[in-house]
mmCIF file of C-alpha atoms in Angstrom:
data_model
loop_
_atom_site.group_PDB
_atom_site.id
_atom_site.type_symbol
_atom_site.label_atom_id
_atom_site.label_comp_id
_atom_site.label_asym_id
_atom_site.label_seq_id
_atom_site.Cartn_x
_atom_site.Cartn_y
_atom_site.Cartn_z
ATOM 1 C CA UNK M 14 -26.863 -65.086 -59.509
ATOM 2 C CA UNK M 15 -29.936 -66.016 -61.562
ATOM 3 C CA UNK M 16 -30.260 -65.630 -65.334
ATOM 4 C CA UNK M 17 -33.585 -64.215 -66.326
ATOM 5 C CA UNK M 18 -35.058 -65.768 -69.365
ATOM 6 C CA UNK M 19 -37.397 -63.921 -71.647
ATOM 7 C CA UNK M 20 -40.389 -65.889 -70.280
ATOM 8 C CA UNK M 21 -39.474 -65.010 -66.735
ATOM 9 C CA UNK M 22 -39.085 -61.373 -67.681
ATOM 10 C CA UNK M 23 -42.566 -61.324 -69.218
ATOM 11 C CA UNK M 24 -43.965 -62.974 -66.089
ATOM 12 C CA UNK M 25 -42.506 -60.284 -63.872
ATOM 13 C CA UNK M 26 -43.755 -57.540 -66.160
ATOM 14 C CA UNK M 27 -47.244 -59.069 -66.231
ATOM 15 C CA UNK M 28 -47.356 -59.246 -62.451
ATOM 16 C CA UNK M 29 -46.389 -55.608 -62.209
ATOM 17 C CA UNK M 30 -49.138 -54.585 -64.625
ATOM 18 C CA UNK M 31 -51.748 -56.515 -62.657
ATOM 19 C CA UNK M 32 -50.623 -54.792 -59.479
ATOM 20 C CA UNK M 33 -50.855 -51.457 -61.245
ATOM 21 C CA UNK M 34 -54.475 -52.137 -62.188
ATOM 22 C CA UNK M 35 -55.351 -52.852 -58.535
ATOM 23 C CA UNK M 36 -53.883 -49.585 -57.246
ATOM 24 C CA UNK M 37 -55.209 -47.426 -60.030
ATOM 25 C CA UNK M 38 -58.047 -46.426 -57.749
ATOM 26 C CA UNK M 39 -55.559 -44.509 -55.515
ATOM 27 C CA UNK M 40 -55.039 -40.776 -56.207
ATOM 28 C CA UNK M 41 -52.095 -39.974 -58.433
ATOM 29 C CA UNK M 42 -48.951 -38.486 -56.790
ATOM 30 C CA UNK M 43 -47.083 -36.024 -58.973
ATOM 31 C CA UNK M 44 -43.610 -37.023 -60.000
ATOM 32 C CA UNK M 45 -42.140 -33.747 -58.708
ATOM 33 C CA UNK M 46 -43.164 -34.723 -55.173
ATOM 34 C CA UNK M 47 -41.201 -37.928 -55.410
ATOM 35 C CA UNK M 48 -38.136 -36.519 -57.159
ATOM 36 C CA UNK M 49 -36.418 -33.559 -55.551
ATOM 37 C CA UNK M 50 -35.579 -30.539 -57.646
ATOM 38 C CA UNK M 51 -32.047 -30.389 -59.045
ATOM 39 C CA UNK M 52 -29.557 -28.694 -56.669
ATOM 40 C CA UNK M 53 -31.809 -29.264 -53.661
ATOM 41 C CA UNK M 54 -30.023 -32.445 -52.755
ATOM 42 C CA UNK M 55 -27.227 -31.711 -50.291
ATOM 43 C CA UNK M 56 -24.984 -34.392 -49.049
ATOM 44 C CA UNK M 57 -25.097 -34.971 -45.331
ATOM 45 C CA UNK M 58 -21.446 -34.111 -44.793
ATOM 46 C CA UNK M 59 -21.791 -30.869 -46.851
ATOM 47 C CA UNK M 60 -24.756 -29.770 -44.686
ATOM 48 C CA UNK M 61 -22.722 -30.518 -41.573
ATOM 49 C CA UNK M 62 -19.861 -28.358 -42.866
ATOM 50 C CA UNK M 63 -22.288 -25.492 -43.501
ATOM 51 C CA UNK M 64 -23.696 -25.833 -40.005
ATOM 52 C CA UNK M 65 -20.193 -25.910 -38.588
ATOM 53 C CA UNK M 66 -19.316 -22.728 -40.473
ATOM 54 C CA UNK M 67 -22.490 -21.032 -39.224
ATOM 55 C CA UNK M 68 -21.678 -22.050 -35.622
ATOM 56 C CA UNK M 69 -18.101 -20.815 -35.985
ATOM 57 C CA UNK M 70 -19.313 -17.434 -37.287
ATOM 58 C CA UNK M 71 -21.747 -17.156 -34.384
ATOM 59 C CA UNK M 72 -18.932 -17.929 -31.903
ATOM 60 C CA UNK M 73 -16.743 -15.273 -33.561
ATOM 61 C CA UNK M 74 -19.551 -12.710 -33.238
ATOM 62 C CA UNK M 75 -19.999 -13.626 -29.557
ATOM 63 C CA UNK M 76 -16.257 -13.280 -28.978
ATOM 64 C CA UNK M 77 -16.219 -9.884 -30.703
ATOM 65 C CA UNK M 78 -19.035 -8.705 -28.422
ATOM 66 C CA UNK M 79 -17.158 -9.945 -25.356
ATOM 67 C CA UNK M 80 -13.953 -8.235 -26.500
ATOM 68 C CA UNK M 81 -15.906 -5.001 -27.019
ATOM 69 C CA UNK M 82 -17.409 -5.276 -23.517
ATOM 70 C CA UNK M 83 -13.957 -5.927 -22.036
ATOM 71 C CA UNK M 84 -12.534 -2.972 -23.951
ATOM 72 C CA UNK M 85 -15.347 -0.751 -22.610
ATOM 73 C CA UNK M 86 -14.575 -1.970 -19.084
ATOM 74 C CA UNK M 87 -10.841 -1.333 -19.471
ATOM 75 C CA UNK M 88 -10.829 1.951 -21.401
ATOM 76 C CA UNK M 89 -14.384 3.276 -20.905
ATOM 77 C CA UNK M 90 -17.144 3.359 -23.488
ATOM 78 C CA UNK M 91 -16.007 5.446 -26.459
ATOM 79 C CA UNK M 92 -17.495 6.575 -29.743
ATOM 80 C CA UNK M 93 -16.058 5.846 -33.194
ATOM 81 C CA UNK M 94 -13.585 8.753 -32.817
ATOM 82 C CA UNK M 95 -12.280 7.390 -29.503
ATOM 83 C CA UNK M 96 -13.916 10.105 -27.352
ATOM 84 C CA UNK M 97 -15.033 8.954 -23.912
ATOM 85 C CA UNK M 98 -18.842 8.945 -23.785
ATOM 86 C CA UNK M 99 -19.208 8.967 -19.982
ATOM 87 C CA UNK M 100 -16.510 10.940 -18.095
ATOM 88 C CA UNK M 101 -17.706 9.466 -14.780
ATOM 89 C CA UNK M 102 -16.835 5.951 -16.057
ATOM 90 C CA UNK M 103 -13.339 6.258 -17.549
ATOM 91 C CA UNK M 104 -12.703 2.510 -17.384
ATOM 92 C CA UNK M 105 -10.877 0.185 -15.030
ATOM 93 C CA UNK M 106 -7.423 1.012 -16.399
ATOM 94 C CA UNK M 107 -7.832 4.739 -15.723
ATOM 95 C CA UNK M 108 -9.293 4.029 -12.277
ATOM 96 C CA UNK M 109 -6.387 1.722 -11.359
ATOM 97 C CA UNK M 110 -3.906 4.377 -12.553
ATOM 98 C CA UNK M 111 -5.703 7.012 -10.443
ATOM 99 C CA UNK M 112 -5.682 4.702 -7.409
ATOM 100 C CA UNK M 113 -1.937 4.119 -7.875
ATOM 101 C CA UNK M 114 -1.304 7.879 -8.085
ATOM 102 C CA UNK M 115 -3.433 8.465 -4.966
ATOM 103 C CA UNK M 116 -1.548 5.716 -3.128
ATOM 104 C CA UNK M 117 1.823 7.243 -4.096
ATOM 105 C CA UNK M 118 0.610 10.636 -2.858
ATOM 106 C CA UNK M 119 -0.595 9.142 0.453
ATOM 107 C CA UNK M 120 2.741 7.351 0.943
ATOM 108 C CA UNK M 121 4.628 10.634 0.443
ATOM 109 C CA UNK M 122 2.341 12.421 2.917
ATOM 110 C CA UNK M 123 2.770 9.586 5.429
ATOM 111 C CA UNK M 124 6.575 9.772 5.121
ATOM 112 C CA UNK M 125 6.425 13.544 5.648
ATOM 113 C CA UNK M 126 4.231 13.075 8.752
ATOM 114 C CA UNK M 127 6.569 10.418 10.170
ATOM 115 C CA UNK M 128 9.563 12.662 9.562
ATOM 116 C CA UNK M 129 7.816 15.601 11.281
ATOM 117 C CA UNK M 130 6.766 13.385 14.192
ATOM 118 C CA UNK M 131 10.311 12.101 14.668
ATOM 119 C CA UNK M 132 11.588 15.675 14.695
ATOM 120 C CA UNK M 133 9.030 16.655 17.342
ATOM 121 C CA UNK M 134 9.627 13.566 19.466
ATOM 122 C CA UNK M 135 13.417 13.878 19.479
ATOM 123 C CA UNK M 136 14.421 14.485 23.071
ATOM 124 C CA UNK M 137 16.005 17.825 23.721
ATOM 125 C CA UNK M 138 19.718 17.533 24.100
ATOM 126 C CA UNK M 139 20.618 17.471 27.754
ATOM 127 C CA UNK M 140 22.737 20.426 28.742
ATOM 128 C CA UNK M 141 26.360 19.624 29.111
ATOM 129 C CA UNK M 142 27.017 18.593 32.680
ATOM 130 C CA UNK M 143 30.064 20.371 33.971
ATOM 131 C CA UNK M 144 32.029 18.763 36.768
ATOM 132 C CA UNK M 145 31.380 20.394 40.098
ATOM 133 C CA UNK M 146 31.962 19.966 43.795
ATOM 134 C CA UNK M 147 30.452 21.262 47.049
ATOM 135 C CA UNK M 148 32.045 23.618 49.538
ATOM 136 C CA UNK M 149 30.385 23.073 52.921
ATOM 137 C CA UNK M 150 30.802 25.961 55.415
ATOM 138 C CA UNK M 151 30.079 25.015 59.057
ATOM 139 C CA UNK M 152 29.728 27.972 61.460
ATOM 140 C CA UNK M 153 30.525 26.852 65.009
ATOM 141 C CA UNK M 154 31.154 30.467 66.008
ATOM 142 C CA UNK M 155 28.544 32.095 68.316
ATOM 143 C CA UNK M 156 27.809 34.932 65.835
ATOM 144 C CA UNK M 157 26.823 35.160 62.172
ATOM 145 C CA UNK M 158 29.698 35.141 59.716
ATOM 146 C CA UNK M 159 30.119 36.140 56.059
ATOM 147 C CA UNK M 160 32.096 33.863 53.748
ATOM 148 C CA UNK M 161 33.151 34.892 50.249
ATOM 149 C CA UNK M 162 33.344 31.869 47.895
ATOM 150 C CA UNK M 163 34.450 32.560 44.301
ATOM 151 C CA UNK M 164 33.673 36.248 44.828
ATOM 152 C CA UNK M 165 30.130 35.548 46.034
ATOM 153 C CA UNK M 166 29.170 36.354 49.625
ATOM 154 C CA UNK M 167 27.254 33.876 51.812
ATOM 155 C CA UNK M 168 25.936 34.609 55.351
ATOM 156 C CA UNK M 169 25.948 31.708 57.752
ATOM 157 C CA UNK M 170 24.079 31.908 61.114
ATOM 158 C CA UNK M 171 25.724 30.572 64.283
ATOM 159 C CA UNK M 172 25.715 26.767 64.661
ATOM 160 C CA UNK M 173 24.486 26.187 61.074
ATOM 161 C CA UNK M 174 26.019 25.057 57.822
ATOM 162 C CA UNK M 175 25.670 26.090 54.180
ATOM 163 C CA UNK M 176 26.558 24.032 51.095
ATOM 164 C CA UNK M 177 27.760 25.997 48.064
ATOM 165 C CA UNK M 178 28.129 24.387 44.659
ATOM 166 C CA UNK M 179 31.303 25.358 42.760
ATOM 167 C CA UNK M 180 32.832 24.225 39.448
ATOM 168 C CA UNK M 181 35.472 21.520 39.800
ATOM 169 C CA UNK M 182 39.018 22.850 39.746
ATOM 170 C CA UNK M 183 40.380 25.906 41.469
ATOM 171 C CA UNK M 184 38.165 27.995 43.762
ATOM 172 C CA UNK M 185 38.727 30.784 46.302
ATOM 173 C CA UNK M 186 37.237 31.473 49.729
ATOM 174 C CA UNK M 187 37.669 34.262 52.277
ATOM 175 C CA UNK M 188 36.264 34.813 55.768
ATOM 176 C CA UNK M 189 35.321 38.497 55.676
ATOM 177 C CA UNK M 190 35.340 39.076 59.465
ATOM 178 C CA UNK M 191 38.962 37.960 59.784
ATOM 179 C CA UNK M 192 40.354 40.496 57.341
ATOM 180 C CA UNK M 193 42.678 37.805 55.947
ATOM 181 C CA UNK M 194 43.393 37.503 52.204
ATOM 182 C CA UNK M 195 41.455 35.064 49.999
ATOM 183 C CA UNK M 196 42.654 31.457 50.003
ATOM 184 C CA UNK M 197 42.830 29.380 46.808
ATOM 185 C CA UNK M 198 42.146 25.653 46.802
ATOM 186 C CA UNK M 199 41.271 22.809 44.386
ATOM 187 C CA UNK M 200 38.110 20.708 44.355
ATOM 188 C CA UNK M 201 37.437 17.599 42.276
ATOM 189 C CA UNK M 202 34.201 16.590 40.545
ATOM 190 C CA UNK M 203 31.598 15.442 43.090
ATOM 191 C CA UNK M 204 33.995 16.160 45.964
ATOM 192 C CA UNK M 205 32.866 17.922 49.148
ATOM 193 C CA UNK M 206 35.294 20.296 50.894
ATOM 194 C CA UNK M 207 34.330 21.366 54.443
ATOM 195 C CA UNK M 208 35.325 24.734 55.879
ATOM 196 C CA UNK M 209 34.752 24.811 59.625
ATOM 197 C CA UNK M 210 34.661 28.185 61.446
ATOM 198 C CA UNK M 211 35.374 27.900 65.229
#
């Protein structure tokens, strides 16, 4: 570090004055242009904080607008009292609820149709099959005969045969031309009993 002596100080001051005389021809610049007004100086980091705050507020406003748009999409556009402005656009939530209700209704109708179809397509119960047998009457006699089987008369031409279905169990038969009494016999299920007239 240098110590300035009085002589050196005067030399520096003299040099400055001579320089001032040379530039005196230049137009004067007001002092206010060189020195900023009080309070106008803002530190760089303070200005950055203000800008950050402004950006944050703008982002909050954008988010609020997006939330409002989403709310309109979900619940439909409403006025300040909450009344729906456009009944044809009730919002996605109402539309999804309506779709769910419609789907539930369709499922119930489909179940009812399936139930009705199953009822229609159920095969009719087959009638109970009772066991039965066949009584075969063979007429080898040269004339027509009449045979009574279970109280029902059957005419059989000469040299022909007739098969009569009867319930399994006991049955009766009687040759009417002979004048003999009715005869009782037993027949099993799917059995064939032959009565031959000679």
